[in-house]
Amino acid sequence: MKKVSIYKPSTVDEAIQILSQHGTSAAVYAGGTDLLIRLKNRLEQAPTYLVDIKKIDHLRYIKEDAQGGVEIGAATKLAELADSKLLQEKYPMLVEAVNKISSPELRNASTLGGDLLQEVWCQYLRGGYSCWRNGGYLCYGAIGDNSYYHSAMGGRLCYAVYPGDAATALIPFDARAKLATPQGVKELSIEQLVPGDLMVDGRIQSHVVRFNEILTSVVIPPPKPGLRASFEKLRPRGVWDFAMASLAISLQLRDKTIDDARVVFGGIAGRPLRETTVETFLKGKTLSSELGEQAISVALASAAPLKYNATKIDMAKGLLASGLARLNA
Ligand code: SF4
């Protein structure tokens, strides 16, 4: 395990000051389930200074806002989301998705912010290979065993899939993320928060949060009348694992007519993949038992599987058909 020093700030401003002082050698520490593995494996980007935000007030809560939406503090445990009556009442699909993240033990430790901003789960990175994400100049996932944790939709430098489920499930609700920065509060859509592999402060990461910024909360707008949503996830091990493919889908229905749709695939690309071609196809259609097959025919036309992961695309299309069938039941 890499040796670290730990700070325990009592305010977000203090935490930002410490992060600013240490640059990319510091990192936020909340649940720690992802961070501790990076430290244990002594990865290149593992921090030397941890900024423990667990004692900061106002980062761990689930509350209804004045508009009837819900705001969730970034340090809220996944288990607390899974047990929330408020979320179950307003966004049952989100609760369904959270219950499929990892194991009950890990959900007791992991936070919403940690799930959204977690490192990719590529076996080459976790095994300490010197790849793009670990100080090297090569992607082993693109040329080696890429059957589980690599993109079937192309990539830039890193071909690992974005591993989180919460982001995939939040996008259909048009949720937004709030970040505390040295310049003040910044607000982003979840798609803007996790756009896939890109260089930020000299490091490849899946999210846009800079070294001296902290994700503080996620805001979900009030659920629209007539909205129906479904989340499904296929994984190598049924008890707990990352998605081989997942789908979060929401339909805005007027009787059986689809007025609006969100279709977001997880586990197949470097980001939660919003499939706008299918969304456009679904708008104005009547929800029926034939619609799944029709939607599949226009889905994922830009798929670019690697040598061993074409099956992810078949899985994703199967989830699209079953998701539409569930919403038609
Ligand atoms: S997929 Fe990403 S993490 Fe894995 S070897 Fe390639 S660059 Fe490294």
mmCIF file of C-alpha atoms and ligand atoms in Angstrom:
data_model
loop_
_atom_site.group_PDB
_atom_site.id
_atom_site.type_symbol
_atom_site.label_atom_id
_atom_site.label_comp_id
_atom_site.label_asym_id
_atom_site.label_seq_id
_atom_site.Cartn_x
_atom_site.Cartn_y
_atom_site.Cartn_z
ATOM 1 C CA MET A 1 0.000 0.000 0.000
ATOM 2 C CA LYS A 2 1.260 3.432 -0.917
ATOM 3 C CA LYS A 3 1.925 5.622 2.149
ATOM 4 C CA VAL A 4 -0.346 8.662 2.392
ATOM 5 C CA SER A 5 -1.009 11.682 4.589
ATOM 6 C CA ILE A 6 -4.611 12.473 5.469
ATOM 7 C CA TYR A 7 -6.206 15.877 5.956
ATOM 8 C CA LYS A 8 -9.583 16.200 7.674
ATOM 9 C CA PRO A 9 -11.048 19.574 6.696
ATOM 10 C CA SER A 10 -14.306 20.717 8.258
ATOM 11 C CA THR A 11 -15.579 22.817 5.356
ATOM 12 C CA VAL A 12 -15.691 22.490 1.569
ATOM 13 C CA ASP A 13 -13.690 25.737 1.215
ATOM 14 C CA GLU A 14 -10.937 24.339 3.425
ATOM 15 C CA ALA A 15 -10.911 21.103 1.401
ATOM 16 C CA ILE A 16 -10.542 23.081 -1.833
ATOM 17 C CA GLN A 17 -7.645 25.066 -0.358
ATOM 18 C CA ILE A 18 -5.815 21.839 0.540
ATOM 19 C CA LEU A 19 -6.487 20.311 -2.876
ATOM 20 C CA SER A 20 -5.238 23.500 -4.575
ATOM 21 C CA GLN A 21 -2.078 23.443 -2.474
ATOM 22 C CA HIS A 22 -1.113 19.854 -3.410
ATOM 23 C CA GLY A 23 -2.215 19.757 -7.049
ATOM 24 C CA THR A 24 -2.711 16.314 -8.578
ATOM 25 C CA SER A 25 -0.876 14.565 -5.722
ATOM 26 C CA ALA A 26 -4.000 15.004 -3.553
ATOM 27 C CA ALA A 27 -7.450 13.445 -3.919
ATOM 28 C CA VAL A 28 -10.806 13.513 -2.206
ATOM 29 C CA TYR A 29 -11.449 10.605 0.160
ATOM 30 C CA ALA A 30 -15.069 9.722 1.028
ATOM 31 C CA GLY A 31 -16.161 6.060 0.815
ATOM 32 C CA GLY A 32 -12.667 4.955 -0.225
ATOM 33 C CA THR A 33 -13.740 1.700 -1.906
ATOM 34 C CA ASP A 34 -12.251 2.721 -5.261
ATOM 35 C CA LEU A 35 -9.435 4.920 -3.949
ATOM 36 C CA LEU A 36 -7.998 2.295 -1.590
ATOM 37 C CA ILE A 37 -7.639 -0.202 -4.436
ATOM 38 C CA ARG A 38 -5.673 2.383 -6.422
ATOM 39 C CA LEU A 39 -3.418 2.956 -3.392
ATOM 40 C CA LYS A 40 -3.010 -0.764 -2.763
ATOM 41 C CA ASN A 41 -2.007 -1.379 -6.367
ATOM 42 C CA ARG A 42 0.331 1.681 -6.251
ATOM 43 C CA LEU A 43 -1.026 3.048 -9.485
ATOM 44 C CA GLU A 44 0.778 6.008 -11.027
ATOM 45 C CA GLN A 45 -2.127 8.372 -10.408
ATOM 46 C CA ALA A 46 -2.732 7.194 -6.809
ATOM 47 C CA PRO A 47 -2.545 10.262 -4.545
ATOM 48 C CA THR A 48 -0.034 10.980 -1.767
ATOM 49 C CA TYR A 49 -2.413 13.247 0.172
ATOM 50 C CA LEU A 50 -5.998 12.303 0.974
ATOM 51 C CA VAL A 51 -8.552 14.978 1.741
ATOM 52 C CA ASP A 52 -11.117 13.219 3.917
ATOM 53 C CA ILE A 53 -14.477 14.943 3.380
ATOM 54 C CA LYS A 54 -16.527 12.626 5.594
ATOM 55 C CA LYS A 55 -16.680 15.086 8.493
ATOM 56 C CA ILE A 56 -17.837 17.998 6.351
ATOM 57 C CA ASP A 57 -21.457 18.869 7.121
ATOM 58 C CA HIS A 58 -23.996 19.156 4.316
ATOM 59 C CA LEU A 59 -22.527 16.557 1.959
ATOM 60 C CA ARG A 60 -24.572 13.585 3.145
ATOM 61 C CA TYR A 61 -28.321 13.986 2.717
ATOM 62 C CA ILE A 62 -31.319 13.217 0.508
ATOM 63 C CA LYS A 63 -33.862 16.035 0.534
ATOM 64 C CA GLU A 64 -36.789 17.253 -1.500
ATOM 65 C CA ASP A 65 -36.279 20.713 -2.981
ATOM 66 C CA ALA A 66 -38.801 23.529 -3.346
ATOM 67 C CA GLN A 67 -39.678 22.490 -6.930
ATOM 68 C CA GLY A 68 -40.517 18.893 -5.928
ATOM 69 C CA GLY A 69 -37.203 17.495 -7.188
ATOM 70 C CA VAL A 70 -34.582 15.857 -4.992
ATOM 71 C CA GLU A 71 -31.038 16.881 -4.087
ATOM 72 C CA ILE A 72 -28.577 14.211 -2.932
ATOM 73 C CA GLY A 73 -25.295 15.073 -1.196
ATOM 74 C CA ALA A 74 -22.288 13.558 -2.923
ATOM 75 C CA ALA A 75 -21.099 11.836 0.278
ATOM 76 C CA THR A 76 -24.426 10.009 0.724
ATOM 77 C CA LYS A 77 -23.896 6.249 0.889
ATOM 78 C CA LEU A 78 -25.298 4.123 -1.904
ATOM 79 C CA ALA A 79 -27.085 2.051 0.768
ATOM 80 C CA GLU A 80 -28.884 5.225 1.878
ATOM 81 C CA LEU A 81 -30.051 5.834 -1.690
ATOM 82 C CA ALA A 82 -31.200 2.215 -1.927
ATOM 83 C CA ASP A 83 -33.224 2.591 1.322
ATOM 84 C CA SER A 84 -34.677 6.023 0.590
ATOM 85 C CA LYS A 85 -38.487 6.103 0.582
ATOM 86 C CA LEU A 86 -38.369 9.537 -1.097
ATOM 87 C CA LEU A 87 -36.302 8.216 -4.020
ATOM 88 C CA GLN A 88 -38.412 5.060 -4.239
ATOM 89 C CA GLU A 89 -41.545 7.168 -4.476
ATOM 90 C CA LYS A 90 -40.192 9.650 -7.060
ATOM 91 C CA TYR A 91 -37.523 7.757 -9.045
ATOM 92 C CA PRO A 92 -37.956 3.977 -8.493
ATOM 93 C CA MET A 93 -35.711 3.225 -11.494
ATOM 94 C CA LEU A 94 -32.784 4.972 -9.763
ATOM 95 C CA VAL A 95 -33.290 2.861 -6.638
ATOM 96 C CA GLU A 96 -33.452 -0.273 -8.812
ATOM 97 C CA ALA A 97 -30.140 0.696 -10.425
ATOM 98 C CA VAL A 98 -28.406 1.488 -7.121
ATOM 99 C CA ASN A 99 -29.469 -1.891 -5.746
ATOM 100 C CA LYS A 100 -27.572 -3.491 -8.617
ATOM 101 C CA ILE A 101 -24.303 -1.678 -7.831
ATOM 102 C CA SER A 102 -21.709 -3.935 -6.261
ATOM 103 C CA SER A 103 -22.620 -5.824 -3.034
ATOM 104 C CA PRO A 104 -24.624 -4.728 0.058
ATOM 105 C CA GLU A 105 -21.368 -4.459 2.047
ATOM 106 C CA LEU A 106 -19.765 -2.148 -0.510
ATOM 107 C CA ARG A 107 -22.946 -0.081 -0.869
ATOM 108 C CA ASN A 108 -22.674 0.604 2.880
ATOM 109 C CA ALA A 109 -19.260 2.209 2.296
ATOM 110 C CA SER A 110 -19.460 3.629 -1.237
ATOM 111 C CA THR A 111 -20.830 7.095 -1.886
ATOM 112 C CA LEU A 112 -22.823 8.538 -4.769
ATOM 113 C CA GLY A 113 -19.907 10.850 -5.648
ATOM 114 C CA GLY A 114 -17.485 7.925 -5.593
ATOM 115 C CA ASP A 115 -19.654 5.886 -7.934
ATOM 116 C CA LEU A 116 -19.984 8.784 -10.385
ATOM 117 C CA LEU A 117 -16.254 9.614 -10.429
ATOM 118 C CA GLN A 118 -14.706 6.159 -10.023
ATOM 119 C CA GLU A 119 -11.671 4.946 -11.936
ATOM 120 C CA VAL A 120 -12.178 2.458 -14.779
ATOM 121 C CA TRP A 121 -12.062 -1.223 -13.931
ATOM 122 C CA CYS A 122 -9.602 -2.442 -16.566
ATOM 123 C CA GLN A 123 -7.613 -5.503 -15.520
ATOM 124 C CA TYR A 124 -4.444 -4.090 -17.081
ATOM 125 C CA LEU A 125 -4.655 -0.833 -15.141
ATOM 126 C CA ARG A 126 -5.590 -2.580 -11.894
ATOM 127 C CA GLY A 127 -2.735 -5.004 -12.480
ATOM 128 C CA GLY A 128 -0.261 -2.111 -12.656
ATOM 129 C CA TYR A 129 0.498 -2.268 -16.382
ATOM 130 C CA SER A 130 2.130 0.885 -17.704
ATOM 131 C CA CYS A 131 -0.748 1.981 -19.962
ATOM 132 C CA TRP A 132 -2.084 5.441 -20.901
ATOM 133 C CA ARG A 133 -3.874 5.740 -17.560
ATOM 134 C CA ASN A 134 -0.823 4.582 -15.626
ATOM 135 C CA GLY A 135 1.992 6.723 -16.979
ATOM 136 C CA GLY A 136 2.614 4.775 -20.214
ATOM 137 C CA TYR A 137 1.902 5.192 -23.909
ATOM 138 C CA LEU A 138 -0.097 2.113 -24.865
ATOM 139 C CA CYS A 139 -3.569 0.651 -24.343
ATOM 140 C CA TYR A 140 -3.336 -3.044 -23.501
ATOM 141 C CA GLY A 141 -7.118 -3.316 -23.428
ATOM 142 C CA ALA A 142 -7.355 -2.445 -27.125
ATOM 143 C CA ILE A 143 -5.023 -5.286 -28.102
ATOM 144 C CA GLY A 144 -5.339 -7.864 -25.293
ATOM 145 C CA ASP A 145 -8.285 -9.524 -23.562
ATOM 146 C CA ASN A 146 -11.101 -7.023 -23.963
ATOM 147 C CA SER A 147 -14.072 -9.316 -23.441
ATOM 148 C CA TYR A 148 -15.489 -7.698 -20.267
ATOM 149 C CA TYR A 149 -14.321 -4.213 -19.361
ATOM 150 C CA HIS A 150 -13.585 -2.528 -22.695
ATOM 151 C CA SER A 151 -15.501 -0.391 -25.115
ATOM 152 C CA ALA A 152 -17.427 -1.863 -28.035
ATOM 153 C CA MET A 153 -18.136 1.662 -29.315
ATOM 154 C CA GLY A 154 -14.595 2.832 -30.096
ATOM 155 C CA GLY A 155 -12.239 4.905 -27.978
ATOM 156 C CA ARG A 156 -9.610 7.596 -28.026
ATOM 157 C CA LEU A 157 -6.529 6.642 -25.959
ATOM 158 C CA CYS A 158 -8.144 4.482 -23.282
ATOM 159 C CA TYR A 159 -10.635 1.799 -24.345
ATOM 160 C CA ALA A 160 -11.966 0.958 -20.877
ATOM 161 C CA VAL A 161 -15.717 1.284 -20.373
ATOM 162 C CA TYR A 162 -17.091 3.768 -17.888
ATOM 163 C CA PRO A 163 -17.916 1.422 -14.981
ATOM 164 C CA GLY A 164 -20.505 3.316 -12.909
ATOM 165 C CA ASP A 165 -24.239 2.609 -12.874
ATOM 166 C CA ALA A 166 -25.539 5.698 -11.058
ATOM 167 C CA ALA A 167 -24.669 8.055 -13.945
ATOM 168 C CA THR A 168 -26.416 5.800 -16.476
ATOM 169 C CA ALA A 169 -29.546 5.775 -14.302
ATOM 170 C CA LEU A 170 -29.498 9.523 -13.553
ATOM 171 C CA ILE A 171 -29.306 10.735 -17.166
ATOM 172 C CA PRO A 172 -32.902 9.728 -18.083
ATOM 173 C CA PHE A 173 -34.101 12.013 -15.266
ATOM 174 C CA ASP A 174 -32.055 14.961 -16.637
ATOM 175 C CA ALA A 175 -30.149 15.117 -13.339
ATOM 176 C CA ARG A 176 -27.424 17.713 -12.821
ATOM 177 C CA ALA A 177 -24.234 17.721 -10.769
ATOM 178 C CA LYS A 178 -23.061 20.598 -8.552
ATOM 179 C CA LEU A 179 -19.336 21.145 -8.088
ATOM 180 C CA ALA A 180 -17.580 23.399 -5.599
ATOM 181 C CA THR A 181 -14.612 25.099 -7.291
ATOM 182 C CA PRO A 182 -12.171 27.873 -6.289
ATOM 183 C CA GLN A 183 -14.263 30.173 -8.511
ATOM 184 C CA GLY A 184 -17.622 29.200 -6.958
ATOM 185 C CA VAL A 185 -20.360 26.665 -7.715
ATOM 186 C CA LYS A 186 -20.366 25.016 -11.143
ATOM 187 C CA GLU A 187 -23.352 23.033 -12.472
ATOM 188 C CA LEU A 188 -23.158 20.370 -15.175
ATOM 189 C CA SER A 189 -25.453 17.772 -16.666
ATOM 190 C CA ILE A 190 -24.420 14.199 -15.815
ATOM 191 C CA GLU A 191 -23.424 13.718 -19.460
ATOM 192 C CA GLN A 192 -21.122 16.740 -19.194
ATOM 193 C CA LEU A 193 -19.722 15.404 -15.902
ATOM 194 C CA VAL A 194 -18.642 12.028 -17.351
ATOM 195 C CA PRO A 195 -17.944 12.491 -21.078
ATOM 196 C CA GLY A 196 -15.446 9.610 -21.359
ATOM 197 C CA ASP A 197 -11.662 9.447 -21.489
ATOM 198 C CA LEU A 198 -10.058 12.837 -21.752
ATOM 199 C CA MET A 199 -6.959 14.611 -20.454
ATOM 200 C CA VAL A 200 -7.660 16.692 -17.339
ATOM 201 C CA ASP A 201 -4.754 18.305 -15.467
ATOM 202 C CA GLY A 202 -2.308 16.025 -17.308
ATOM 203 C CA ARG A 203 -4.169 12.791 -16.440
ATOM 204 C CA ILE A 204 -6.593 10.644 -18.402
ATOM 205 C CA GLN A 205 -9.883 10.381 -16.570
ATOM 206 C CA SER A 206 -13.526 9.710 -17.422
ATOM 207 C CA HIS A 207 -14.875 12.819 -15.687
ATOM 208 C CA VAL A 208 -14.165 16.536 -15.961
ATOM 209 C CA VAL A 209 -13.655 17.288 -12.254
ATOM 210 C CA ARG A 210 -10.350 19.143 -11.851
ATOM 211 C CA PHE A 211 -7.807 18.491 -9.079
ATOM 212 C CA ASN A 212 -9.125 21.362 -6.920
ATOM 213 C CA GLU A 213 -12.852 20.827 -7.459
ATOM 214 C CA ILE A 214 -15.286 18.753 -5.373
ATOM 215 C CA LEU A 215 -18.539 17.173 -6.496
ATOM 216 C CA THR A 216 -20.955 18.285 -3.768
ATOM 217 C CA SER A 217 -24.421 17.129 -4.866
ATOM 218 C CA VAL A 218 -26.695 15.807 -7.585
ATOM 219 C CA VAL A 219 -30.013 17.508 -8.278
ATOM 220 C CA ILE A 220 -32.844 15.572 -9.929
ATOM 221 C CA PRO A 221 -35.760 17.583 -11.360
ATOM 222 C CA PRO A 222 -39.307 16.642 -10.291
ATOM 223 C CA PRO A 223 -40.572 13.510 -12.033
ATOM 224 C CA LYS A 224 -42.815 14.343 -14.991
ATOM 225 C CA PRO A 225 -46.352 12.957 -15.042
ATOM 226 C CA GLY A 226 -46.576 9.929 -17.334
ATOM 227 C CA LEU A 227 -42.864 9.077 -17.029
ATOM 228 C CA ARG A 228 -42.075 5.365 -16.911
ATOM 229 C CA ALA A 229 -38.520 4.127 -16.548
ATOM 230 C CA SER A 230 -36.602 0.862 -16.368
ATOM 231 C CA PHE A 231 -33.016 -0.182 -15.543
ATOM 232 C CA GLU A 232 -31.501 -3.554 -16.400
ATOM 233 C CA LYS A 233 -27.937 -4.789 -16.103
ATOM 234 C CA LEU A 234 -26.121 -7.857 -17.406
ATOM 235 C CA ARG A 235 -22.931 -8.788 -15.555
ATOM 236 C CA PRO A 236 -20.415 -11.645 -15.614
ATOM 237 C CA ARG A 237 -21.257 -12.634 -12.024
ATOM 238 C CA GLY A 238 -24.860 -12.349 -10.947
ATOM 239 C CA VAL A 239 -24.182 -11.394 -7.310
ATOM 240 C CA TRP A 240 -21.998 -8.358 -7.900
ATOM 241 C CA ASP A 241 -19.974 -7.140 -10.821
ATOM 242 C CA PHE A 242 -19.665 -4.321 -13.286
ATOM 243 C CA ALA A 243 -22.011 -4.233 -16.264
ATOM 244 C CA MET A 244 -21.198 -6.125 -19.442
ATOM 245 C CA ALA A 245 -24.080 -4.029 -20.712
ATOM 246 C CA SER A 246 -26.821 -2.076 -18.987
ATOM 247 C CA LEU A 247 -29.716 0.083 -20.043
ATOM 248 C CA ALA A 248 -31.564 2.936 -18.378
ATOM 249 C CA ILE A 249 -34.601 3.937 -20.392
ATOM 250 C CA SER A 250 -37.399 6.396 -19.705
ATOM 251 C CA LEU A 251 -40.510 7.115 -21.754
ATOM 252 C CA GLN A 252 -42.806 10.091 -21.400
ATOM 253 C CA LEU A 253 -46.182 8.538 -22.180
ATOM 254 C CA ARG A 254 -49.583 9.950 -23.098
ATOM 255 C CA ASP A 255 -51.723 6.825 -22.960
ATOM 256 C CA LYS A 256 -49.539 4.605 -25.186
ATOM 257 C CA THR A 257 -48.032 7.437 -27.244
ATOM 258 C CA ILE A 258 -44.365 8.205 -26.565
ATOM 259 C CA ASP A 259 -43.947 11.985 -26.283
ATOM 260 C CA ASP A 260 -40.284 11.837 -25.251
ATOM 261 C CA ALA A 261 -37.630 9.206 -24.553
ATOM 262 C CA ARG A 262 -34.214 8.776 -22.975
ATOM 263 C CA VAL A 263 -32.136 5.725 -23.864
ATOM 264 C CA VAL A 264 -28.793 5.349 -22.069
ATOM 265 C CA PHE A 265 -26.511 2.324 -22.335
ATOM 266 C CA GLY A 266 -23.875 1.506 -19.724
ATOM 267 C CA GLY A 267 -20.957 -0.920 -19.850
ATOM 268 C CA ILE A 268 -20.377 -0.708 -23.591
ATOM 269 C CA ALA A 269 -18.547 2.632 -24.072
ATOM 270 C CA GLY A 270 -16.144 4.971 -22.312
ATOM 271 C CA ARG A 271 -19.105 6.979 -21.050
ATOM 272 C CA PRO A 272 -22.786 6.375 -20.303
ATOM 273 C CA LEU A 273 -23.906 6.252 -23.923
ATOM 274 C CA ARG A 274 -27.041 8.200 -24.707
ATOM 275 C CA GLU A 275 -28.475 6.682 -27.900
ATOM 276 C CA THR A 276 -30.239 9.700 -29.395
ATOM 277 C CA THR A 277 -30.990 7.888 -32.674
ATOM 278 C CA VAL A 278 -33.258 5.483 -30.799
ATOM 279 C CA GLU A 279 -34.748 8.330 -28.749
ATOM 280 C CA THR A 280 -35.700 10.155 -31.964
ATOM 281 C CA PHE A 281 -37.066 6.926 -33.462
ATOM 282 C CA LEU A 282 -39.269 6.315 -30.405
ATOM 283 C CA LYS A 283 -40.780 9.805 -30.230
ATOM 284 C CA GLY A 284 -44.347 9.822 -31.539
ATOM 285 C CA LYS A 285 -44.517 6.006 -31.724
ATOM 286 C CA THR A 286 -47.128 3.900 -29.958
ATOM 287 C CA LEU A 287 -45.747 1.629 -27.254
ATOM 288 C CA SER A 288 -46.436 -1.906 -28.497
ATOM 289 C CA SER A 289 -44.994 -5.411 -28.389
ATOM 290 C CA GLU A 290 -43.390 -4.916 -31.841
ATOM 291 C CA LEU A 291 -41.578 -1.717 -30.901
ATOM 292 C CA GLY A 292 -38.561 -3.471 -29.349
ATOM 293 C CA GLU A 293 -37.587 -5.239 -32.581
ATOM 294 C CA GLN A 294 -38.048 -2.026 -34.551
ATOM 295 C CA ALA A 295 -35.927 -0.023 -32.090
ATOM 296 C CA ILE A 296 -33.140 -2.611 -32.253
ATOM 297 C CA SER A 297 -32.917 -2.162 -36.008
ATOM 298 C CA VAL A 298 -31.821 1.485 -35.587
ATOM 299 C CA ALA A 299 -29.767 1.073 -32.390
ATOM 300 C CA LEU A 300 -25.981 1.300 -32.032
ATOM 301 C CA ALA A 301 -25.244 1.716 -35.742
ATOM 302 C CA SER A 302 -21.814 3.160 -34.874
ATOM 303 C CA ALA A 303 -20.729 0.103 -32.864
ATOM 304 C CA ALA A 304 -17.014 -0.669 -33.222
ATOM 305 C CA PRO A 305 -16.365 -3.803 -31.177
ATOM 306 C CA LEU A 306 -12.854 -4.957 -30.327
ATOM 307 C CA LYS A 307 -11.677 -8.501 -31.017
ATOM 308 C CA TYR A 308 -13.467 -10.185 -28.094
ATOM 309 C CA ASN A 309 -16.400 -7.976 -27.128
ATOM 310 C CA ALA A 310 -18.924 -7.905 -29.992
ATOM 311 C CA THR A 311 -21.308 -9.763 -27.699
ATOM 312 C CA LYS A 312 -21.712 -6.547 -25.672
ATOM 313 C CA ILE A 313 -23.591 -5.020 -28.592
ATOM 314 C CA ASP A 314 -25.929 -8.027 -28.810
ATOM 315 C CA MET A 315 -26.512 -7.761 -25.057
ATOM 316 C CA ALA A 316 -27.242 -4.034 -25.281
ATOM 317 C CA LYS A 317 -29.759 -4.565 -28.079
ATOM 318 C CA GLY A 318 -31.387 -7.368 -26.108
ATOM 319 C CA LEU A 319 -31.716 -5.002 -23.138
ATOM 320 C CA LEU A 320 -33.375 -2.415 -25.365
ATOM 321 C CA ALA A 321 -36.009 -4.938 -26.438
ATOM 322 C CA SER A 322 -36.589 -6.177 -22.889
ATOM 323 C CA GLY A 323 -36.642 -2.615 -21.481
ATOM 324 C CA LEU A 324 -39.373 -1.576 -23.901
ATOM 325 C CA ALA A 325 -41.271 -4.790 -23.135
ATOM 326 C CA ARG A 326 -41.082 -4.050 -19.398
ATOM 327 C CA LEU A 327 -42.463 -0.550 -19.937
ATOM 328 C CA ASN A 328 -45.266 -1.979 -22.073
ATOM 329 C CA ALA A 329 -46.274 -4.552 -19.457
HETATM 330 S S1 SF4 B 1 -8.192 0.374 -21.492
HETATM 331 FE FE1 SF4 B 1 -7.431 2.210 -20.453
HETATM 332 S S2 SF4 B 1 -6.906 1.467 -18.437
HETATM 333 FE FE2 SF4 B 1 -6.995 -0.332 -19.774
HETATM 334 S S3 SF4 B 1 -4.975 -0.672 -20.615
HETATM 335 FE FE3 SF4 B 1 -6.032 0.662 -22.022
HETATM 336 S S4 SF4 B 1 -5.449 2.738 -21.377
HETATM 337 FE FE4 SF4 B 1 -5.038 1.368 -19.671
#
